[in-house]
Every structure is written in structure tokens, then in C-alpha cells.
Short mmCIF file of C-alpha atoms in Angstrom, two decimals:
data_model
loop_
_atom_site.label_atom_id
_atom_site.label_comp_id
_atom_site.label_asym_id
_atom_site.label_seq_id
_atom_site.Cartn_x
_atom_site.Cartn_y
_atom_site.Cartn_z
CA MET D 5 27.20 2.89 47.44
CA PRO D 6 30.28 1.00 45.95
CA THR D 7 30.46 -2.99 47.38
CA MET D 8 33.45 -4.04 49.64
CA LEU D 9 34.79 -5.34 46.38
CA GLU D 10 34.63 -2.45 44.36
CA ARG D 11 36.43 -0.66 47.40
CA ILE D 12 39.29 -3.51 47.76
CA GLN D 13 40.22 -3.38 44.14
CA PRO D 14 41.92 0.04 43.94
CA ALA D 15 44.25 -1.03 46.99
CA LEU D 16 45.10 -4.12 45.77
CA ALA D 17 45.76 -2.65 42.16
CA ALA D 18 48.27 0.33 43.73
CA ARG D 19 50.06 -2.67 45.85
CA ASP D 20 50.26 -4.63 42.76
CA SER D 21 51.82 -2.09 40.54
CA SER D 22 54.25 -1.27 43.17
CA LEU D 23 55.95 -4.71 42.87
CA ASP D 24 59.63 -4.96 41.46
CA SER D 25 58.60 -7.16 38.09
CA SER D 26 62.25 -8.30 38.10
CA ALA D 27 61.57 -10.32 41.42
CA LEU D 28 58.43 -11.68 40.65
CA LEU D 29 58.27 -15.45 41.16
CA THR D 30 57.42 -18.11 38.61
CA ASP D 31 54.05 -19.67 38.47
CA ALA D 32 56.12 -23.20 39.12
CA THR D 33 57.75 -21.66 42.11
CA LEU D 34 54.72 -20.45 43.52
CA GLU D 35 53.01 -23.72 43.17
CA SER D 36 55.70 -25.70 44.87
CA LEU D 37 56.39 -23.21 47.97
CA PRO D 38 57.64 -24.86 51.24
CA LEU D 39 55.94 -23.91 54.32
CA ASN D 40 59.42 -22.45 55.55
CA VAL D 41 59.85 -19.42 52.54
CA LEU D 42 63.11 -17.83 54.18
CA TRP D 43 65.25 -19.50 51.66
CA VAL D 44 63.09 -18.62 48.75
CA PRO D 45 65.17 -15.37 47.92
CA ARG D 46 68.69 -17.33 47.39
CA SER D 47 67.19 -20.45 45.72
CA CYS D 48 64.79 -18.56 43.38
CA GLY D 49 67.64 -17.49 41.00
CA LEU D 50 66.55 -14.27 41.08
CA MET D 51 68.84 -12.21 43.15
CA THR D 52 72.41 -11.51 42.61
CA ASP D 53 75.25 -12.67 45.20
CA LEU D 54 75.56 -9.16 46.01
CA GLU D 55 72.25 -8.39 46.59
CA LEU D 56 72.01 -11.54 48.72
CA GLU D 57 75.10 -10.50 50.81
CA LEU D 58 73.92 -6.93 51.46
CA THR D 59 70.45 -8.34 52.80
CA GLU D 60 71.57 -11.47 54.80
CA SER D 61 74.82 -10.22 56.10
CA HIS D 62 74.74 -7.08 57.53
CA ASP D 63 72.41 -5.33 60.07
CA ALA D 64 71.58 -1.67 59.58
CA THR D 65 74.72 0.06 61.65
CA ASP D 66 76.99 -2.07 59.17
CA LEU D 67 74.99 -0.87 56.19
CA LEU D 68 75.47 2.77 57.18
CA ARG D 69 78.90 2.32 57.86
CA MET D 70 79.33 0.86 54.00
CA LEU D 71 77.26 3.65 52.64
CA ALA D 72 79.19 6.45 54.41
CA GLY D 73 82.47 4.87 53.40
CA ARG D 74 81.03 4.32 49.85
CA LYS D 75 81.52 0.75 49.42
CA VAL D 76 77.81 0.66 48.13
CA THR D 77 75.66 3.26 47.17
CA ALA D 78 72.35 3.96 48.39
CA GLN D 79 70.77 2.93 44.73
CA THR D 80 72.25 -0.25 44.85
CA LEU D 81 71.14 -1.16 48.51
CA LEU D 82 67.67 0.00 47.98
CA MET D 83 67.54 -2.16 44.68
CA ALA D 84 68.69 -5.13 46.61
CA PHE D 85 65.88 -4.56 49.67
CA ARG D 86 63.38 -3.61 46.88
CA LYS D 87 63.91 -6.66 45.16
CA ARG D 88 63.69 -8.65 48.39
CA ALA D 89 60.95 -6.95 49.61
CA THR D 90 59.26 -6.73 46.07
CA ILE D 91 57.60 -3.16 47.02
CA ALA D 92 59.01 0.27 46.38
CA GLN D 93 57.81 3.38 44.96
CA GLN D 94 59.30 5.50 42.70
CA CYS D 95 59.75 8.34 45.17
CA ALA D 96 61.67 5.98 47.35
CA VAL D 97 64.11 5.15 43.87
CA GLU D 98 64.58 9.20 43.80
CA ASP D 99 65.32 9.61 47.36
CA ALA D 100 68.06 7.15 47.12
CA LYS D 101 69.46 8.76 44.29
CA ALA D 102 69.49 12.16 45.91
CA CYS D 103 71.47 10.48 48.83
CA ASP D 104 74.10 9.31 46.50
CA GLU D 105 74.11 12.95 44.80
CA HIS D 106 74.78 14.33 48.06
CA LEU D 107 77.59 12.36 49.23
CA ALA D 108 78.97 12.68 46.18
CA LYS D 109 78.98 16.32 46.09
CA THR D 110 79.58 17.12 49.51
CA GLY D 111 81.16 14.23 50.82
CA GLN D 112 79.27 14.14 54.01
CA PRO D 113 76.29 11.87 54.55
CA ILE D 114 72.98 13.92 54.38
CA GLY D 115 72.28 12.63 58.45
CA PRO D 116 72.79 9.62 60.37
CA LEU D 117 70.26 7.24 58.39
CA HIS D 118 71.91 8.23 55.23
CA GLY D 119 70.51 6.08 52.36
CA LEU D 120 69.29 3.37 54.68
CA PRO D 121 66.17 1.68 53.53
CA ILE D 122 63.58 1.66 56.06
CA SER D 123 60.04 0.09 56.01
CA VAL D 124 57.00 1.30 58.09
CA LYS D 125 53.54 -0.05 59.05
CA GLU D 126 50.66 0.53 56.96
CA GLN D 127 49.00 3.06 59.14
CA ILE D 128 51.74 5.56 58.93
CA SER D 129 50.86 8.08 56.53
CA ILE D 130 52.91 8.48 53.03
CA ALA D 131 51.75 11.41 50.96
CA GLY D 132 50.40 10.52 47.35
CA HIS D 133 49.63 7.25 48.80
CA CYS D 134 46.83 5.62 50.16
CA THR D 135 46.46 4.78 53.87
CA ASN D 136 43.65 2.86 54.97
CA ALA D 137 44.89 1.11 58.36
CA GLY D 138 42.85 -2.04 57.56
CA PHE D 139 39.32 -0.48 56.90
CA VAL D 140 37.79 -1.50 53.46
CA ALA D 141 35.80 1.74 54.11
CA TRP D 142 39.24 3.47 53.97
CA ALA D 143 40.94 1.56 51.13
CA SER D 144 40.92 5.00 49.11
CA ASN D 145 42.11 7.01 51.79
CA ALA D 146 44.72 9.25 49.92
CA CYS D 147 46.99 10.87 52.16
CA GLN D 148 48.25 14.60 51.51
CA GLU D 149 51.04 14.94 53.69
CA ASP D 150 53.76 12.31 55.17
CA ALA D 151 53.47 11.19 58.61
CA HIS D 152 55.89 13.16 61.12
CA ILE D 153 57.78 10.25 61.91
CA VAL D 154 58.51 9.75 57.92
CA LYS D 155 59.50 13.22 57.64
CA SER D 156 62.14 12.74 60.10
CA LEU D 157 63.55 9.48 59.07
CA LYS D 158 63.63 11.45 55.84
CA LYS D 159 65.44 14.40 57.30
CA LEU D 160 68.16 11.92 58.76
CA GLY D 161 68.98 10.58 55.21
CA ALA D 162 66.67 7.55 55.19
CA VAL D 163 64.99 6.05 52.08
CA VAL D 164 61.20 5.05 53.38
CA PHE D 165 60.61 2.44 50.78
CA ALA D 166 57.93 0.13 51.68
CA ARG D 167 54.62 -0.11 53.99
CA THR D 168 53.54 -3.37 55.65
CA ASN D 169 50.32 -5.08 56.49
CA GLN D 170 48.69 -4.85 59.66
CA PRO D 171 45.14 -6.27 60.97
CA GLN D 172 41.83 -4.08 60.76
CA SER D 173 41.69 -1.83 63.93
CA LEU D 174 44.89 -2.74 65.19
CA VAL D 175 45.11 -4.04 68.64
CA HIS D 176 45.22 -7.58 67.48
CA LEU D 177 47.75 -10.24 67.92
CA GLU D 178 47.48 -11.42 64.15
CA THR D 179 47.82 -9.73 61.14
CA SER D 180 44.76 -10.02 59.07
CA ASN D 181 42.25 -7.38 57.07
CA ASN D 182 39.74 -7.70 54.53
CA ILE D 183 42.22 -5.88 51.79
CA TYR D 184 45.20 -7.45 51.77
CA GLY D 185 44.68 -10.80 53.51
CA ALA D 186 46.35 -12.48 56.25
CA THR D 187 50.47 -12.05 56.94
CA VAL D 188 51.84 -15.81 57.96
CA HIS D 189 55.06 -16.45 59.45
CA PRO D 190 58.01 -16.68 56.83
CA MET D 191 59.55 -19.84 58.65
CA ASN D 192 56.01 -21.96 58.69
CA ARG D 193 52.97 -20.35 56.23
CA ASN D 194 50.63 -22.25 58.71
CA LEU D 195 51.42 -20.11 61.78
CA THR D 196 50.87 -16.48 62.13
CA ALA D 197 53.47 -13.66 62.09
CA GLY D 198 51.90 -11.72 65.35
CA GLY D 199 50.47 -8.76 65.32
CA SER D 200 49.56 -6.29 65.01
CA THR D 201 52.96 -5.44 63.30
CA GLY D 202 52.99 -8.87 61.59
CA GLY D 203 53.83 -7.17 58.34
CA GLU D 204 56.93 -5.58 59.34
CA ALA D 205 58.32 -8.62 61.21
CA ALA D 206 57.51 -11.01 58.54
CA LEU D 207 59.41 -8.80 55.96
CA MET D 208 62.37 -8.45 58.35
CA THR D 209 62.44 -12.14 58.92
CA MET D 210 62.84 -12.65 55.22
CA LYS D 211 65.55 -9.92 55.12
CA GLY D 212 63.68 -7.74 53.25
CA THR D 213 64.27 -4.56 55.26
CA PRO D 214 67.17 -3.86 57.67
CA LEU D 215 65.18 -1.49 60.12
CA GLY D 216 61.04 -0.60 60.62
CA ILE D 217 59.03 1.17 62.42
CA GLY D 218 56.05 -0.26 64.29
CA GLY D 219 53.27 0.69 66.31
CA ASP D 220 52.61 -0.73 69.81
CA ILE D 221 49.77 -0.48 72.39
CA GLY D 222 49.36 -3.79 74.02
CA GLY D 223 52.10 -5.98 72.32
CA SER D 224 51.86 -4.85 68.87
CA ILE D 225 55.64 -4.60 68.39
CA ARG D 226 56.67 -7.18 71.59
CA VAL D 227 54.96 -10.25 70.28
CA PRO D 228 55.73 -9.93 66.54
CA ALA D 229 59.26 -9.42 67.24
CA ALA D 230 59.20 -12.30 69.76
CA LEU D 231 57.73 -14.78 67.55
CA ASN D 232 59.82 -13.63 64.97
CA GLY D 233 63.24 -13.53 66.43
CA ILE D 234 63.92 -9.96 65.84
CA TYR D 235 64.14 -6.78 68.16
CA GLY D 236 61.74 -4.37 68.94
CA PHE D 237 61.53 -1.43 71.00
CA VAL D 238 58.51 0.20 72.76
CA PRO D 239 59.06 3.81 74.03
CA THR D 240 57.41 5.81 76.75
CA PRO D 241 54.24 7.33 74.77
CA GLY D 242 55.26 10.72 73.74
CA ARG D 243 58.59 10.08 72.42
CA ILE D 244 57.82 9.40 68.93
CA SER D 245 55.62 11.35 67.03
CA GLY D 246 52.27 9.79 65.86
CA GLU D 247 51.12 13.07 63.87
CA ASN D 248 49.34 11.52 60.55
CA VAL D 249 49.45 8.03 61.65
CA VAL D 250 45.93 6.55 60.87
CA VAL D 251 44.14 4.68 63.77
CA PRO D 252 40.39 4.06 64.70
CA ALA D 253 38.74 6.47 67.06
CA GLN D 254 40.94 9.12 66.84
CA GLY D 255 40.26 11.87 68.95
CA CYS D 256 38.79 9.64 71.76
CA ASP D 257 40.25 9.05 74.91
CA SER D 258 41.73 5.38 75.16
CA ILE D 259 45.03 3.80 75.94
CA VAL D 260 47.83 5.65 74.57
CA GLY D 261 50.12 3.54 72.03
CA THR D 262 53.49 4.51 70.24
CA LEU D 263 55.49 3.81 67.60
CA GLY D 264 58.89 2.02 67.96
CA PRO D 265 61.69 0.67 65.98
CA MET D 266 62.13 -3.08 65.02
CA ALA D 267 65.46 -4.38 63.99
CA ARG D 268 67.61 -7.50 63.48
CA SER D 269 70.26 -6.46 66.45
CA LEU D 270 70.17 -4.71 69.73
CA ARG D 271 72.48 -2.21 68.58
CA ASP D 272 70.34 -1.11 65.54
CA LEU D 273 67.48 -0.18 68.18
CA ALA D 274 70.07 1.98 69.65
CA LEU D 275 70.96 3.62 66.63
CA PHE D 276 67.41 4.51 65.73
CA CYS D 277 66.81 6.15 69.03
CA ARG D 278 69.99 8.35 68.70
CA ALA D 279 69.19 9.20 65.19
CA TYR D 280 65.59 10.16 66.00
CA SER D 281 66.40 11.92 69.13
CA SER D 282 69.15 14.23 67.24
CA SER D 283 66.29 15.20 64.77
CA ARG D 284 64.60 16.95 67.72
CA PRO D 285 60.89 16.07 66.72
CA TRP D 286 59.79 17.70 69.83
CA ILE D 287 60.42 21.16 68.06
CA GLU D 288 57.43 20.35 65.53
CA ASP D 289 55.39 18.27 67.55
CA VAL D 290 54.67 20.06 70.82
CA SER D 291 52.96 17.11 72.17
CA LEU D 292 56.48 15.26 72.27
CA ILE D 293 58.84 15.25 75.47
CA PRO D 294 61.83 16.67 74.91
CA SER D 295 64.67 14.09 75.50
CA ASP D 296 68.32 14.01 73.90
CA ILE D 297 68.26 10.64 74.30
CA LEU D 298 65.50 8.30 73.73
CA CYS D 299 66.28 5.79 75.70
CA PRO D 300 69.37 6.17 77.57
CA ALA D 301 70.00 2.28 78.63
CA LEU D 302 69.14 0.72 75.16
CA GLY D 303 72.46 -0.80 73.97
CA ARG D 304 74.69 0.13 77.07
CA GLN D 305 76.84 -2.59 78.32
CA LEU D 306 76.38 -3.40 82.09
CA GLU D 307 79.25 -2.68 84.05
CA PRO D 308 81.41 -5.97 85.20
CA GLY D 309 80.54 -6.98 88.44
CA LEU D 310 77.01 -5.52 88.80
CA PRO D 311 73.82 -7.18 88.48
CA LEU D 312 70.80 -6.92 86.26
CA ARG D 313 68.31 -5.12 88.44
CA VAL D 314 64.71 -5.46 87.00
CA GLY D 315 62.17 -3.35 88.57
CA ILE D 316 58.51 -4.65 89.11
CA MET D 317 55.54 -2.42 90.59
CA LEU D 318 53.43 -5.22 92.43
CA ASP D 319 50.76 -2.42 93.60
CA ASP D 320 50.71 1.28 92.60
CA GLY D 321 47.79 2.00 95.02
CA VAL D 322 44.87 1.33 92.49
CA VAL D 323 45.57 -1.85 90.48
CA SER D 324 47.05 -4.92 91.96
CA PRO D 325 47.92 -7.54 89.00
CA LEU D 326 46.72 -11.13 89.31
CA PRO D 327 49.11 -13.80 90.16
CA PRO D 328 50.42 -15.67 86.94
#
């Protein structure tokens, strides 16, 4: 029987081989890293002014306008975020090329997310890659098929270019496992990035991705979003497909979790919700609730003069929450 280290090594090798060699930091830089590493991409000298501008100054909504208006190509944008994140696969580069070729040939974007680089939580399967959900025993768990959410993103024109760390077994407010180790906060490496979608939150805080997909069952999107100063949205279960998403104890009755978007702006969350609903995912995944709008109120402006209303259920007839 292979030892734990023998199980881990192939997963680490696969991760390391996906790093962009042009974005590897020098030993001197690594040895003198400050606790706050947000400015390392700008100070290390590895990124061009254009790459810095693309990754730092625009949210996903702006980037999609630039792609559709041919102010930037999908390949240039992917390379900028790939360098920033230092993780990408060959298939993602081919997807970006296909986006550029389609736009050049037809004059029309593939879909509402045309050419946009998007990262996803590690538990979200990508065909041809291993998905371990943080479990050493699953370190070599090769996926034969994309998760449904990945298929939907590609259909909408997005380029899924990276997967990010999560804790073993999920349902944890920090992000650490015995394969990839701990994900720390980019603003202070002595602190946690939160969990369980801490990898997405940390990468977004480093401006290594414009839009990400996480998972939440008890705060796994909300907590990292709060700790990192970004936006996260947890839709009602049954709205975003969890097909081919690796979770522990699959098939057992439990609290129902859900996938959801993480972004740099509220309008990007609304953008994802509109785009995803437009793909009509419930036609392929019949467990989903048909809904043309994932969240009608998300991104909508309040009418002038009307107060904001927040609904609170103090007692549902079964459970009464304790006072704070």
C-alpha cells in the first residue's frame, strides 16, 4: 500500500508542472517576502504594464466589454491572469485561442462570458485532471468528465484556467489539507484566508482571477469573501448544478450545499447570475429548479425614497434561534 507521501507526490508534481515558468519568483524574492504580498506581482518585475493594468484596474464586466470590443484578445487576457496566478493548463490556452478565432471569423462573441478567465474551487471536476477535494486517499482521483458548471461556463464562452485550494472534507472556516498545505491571507501571511473557499478568495485578493466559483454549505463562500474584502453570493440550493462536483459522503442525507460566484464587484455577481441562467442548465440537470433569473434582486438599484427591508424569521414553528 502506498504511503501518504507517495500518494501526495503526483498531485504536487501535477500542480508544479502547471505553473507558468515566466512568472516564477527568484529565490531572493521568496526569501524576503513581506507579510503583505499584495504588491509582489507589481514589484517583482515579471509582469508588463499592460498585464498589470488588465489584472488590477478592471472587473469582469469591464473585461467582457473590452473582449467584445476587440480592445484585448482572450489570449492576452488569459496570459495576464495566468502569469498573475501562475497556474494554467494547456487546454485553457486552446480555449482562449478558440474564443479569439470565433470572434475574428464571425464578429460575434461565443456567449455572454466570451474569453473571460474564470477560476474554480478544487472540488469542481475538470476532465483529464485529478480532483481530490483535499483527501490524500483521492490524490490521484482522475476525472473523466467536466463538472456541469464547467460545461456551462465553456458554453457561455468563459475560459476555465485555474482551480484553487480547499480544506480536507470541506465545511471548515480555514483552508488547509495534507496535500497542498494551508492557504494564507495575502494581506498578512500570519492570518487565514478563511474557508472553505479560501483558495478562490486569496487568488482574487491577489487579483489573479476576475471571477471565481466556490461552494458554500455553512459560510464557505461568505466567510472568505468577508475576510478578503471581496463579493460572494450563495444562491438557494437547486439553482446551480453540483453534478460532478466531488464531495465527501456523496449520496448521504445532509444539509444541502451549493456552488456560487465570487467577484470583485456586485455587478460581476449579477453578471454571472444572468449569464448562467441564460444557459438554461435545468434542461441538462433535471435536479435544478427552472429559473430565468438566478437572483432577480442582485444588482438591482433601490427605488428612491423606499427603505431597505430585511426579512428575519424568529421562529419557524420548529426551531427558535438563540439570542445573540
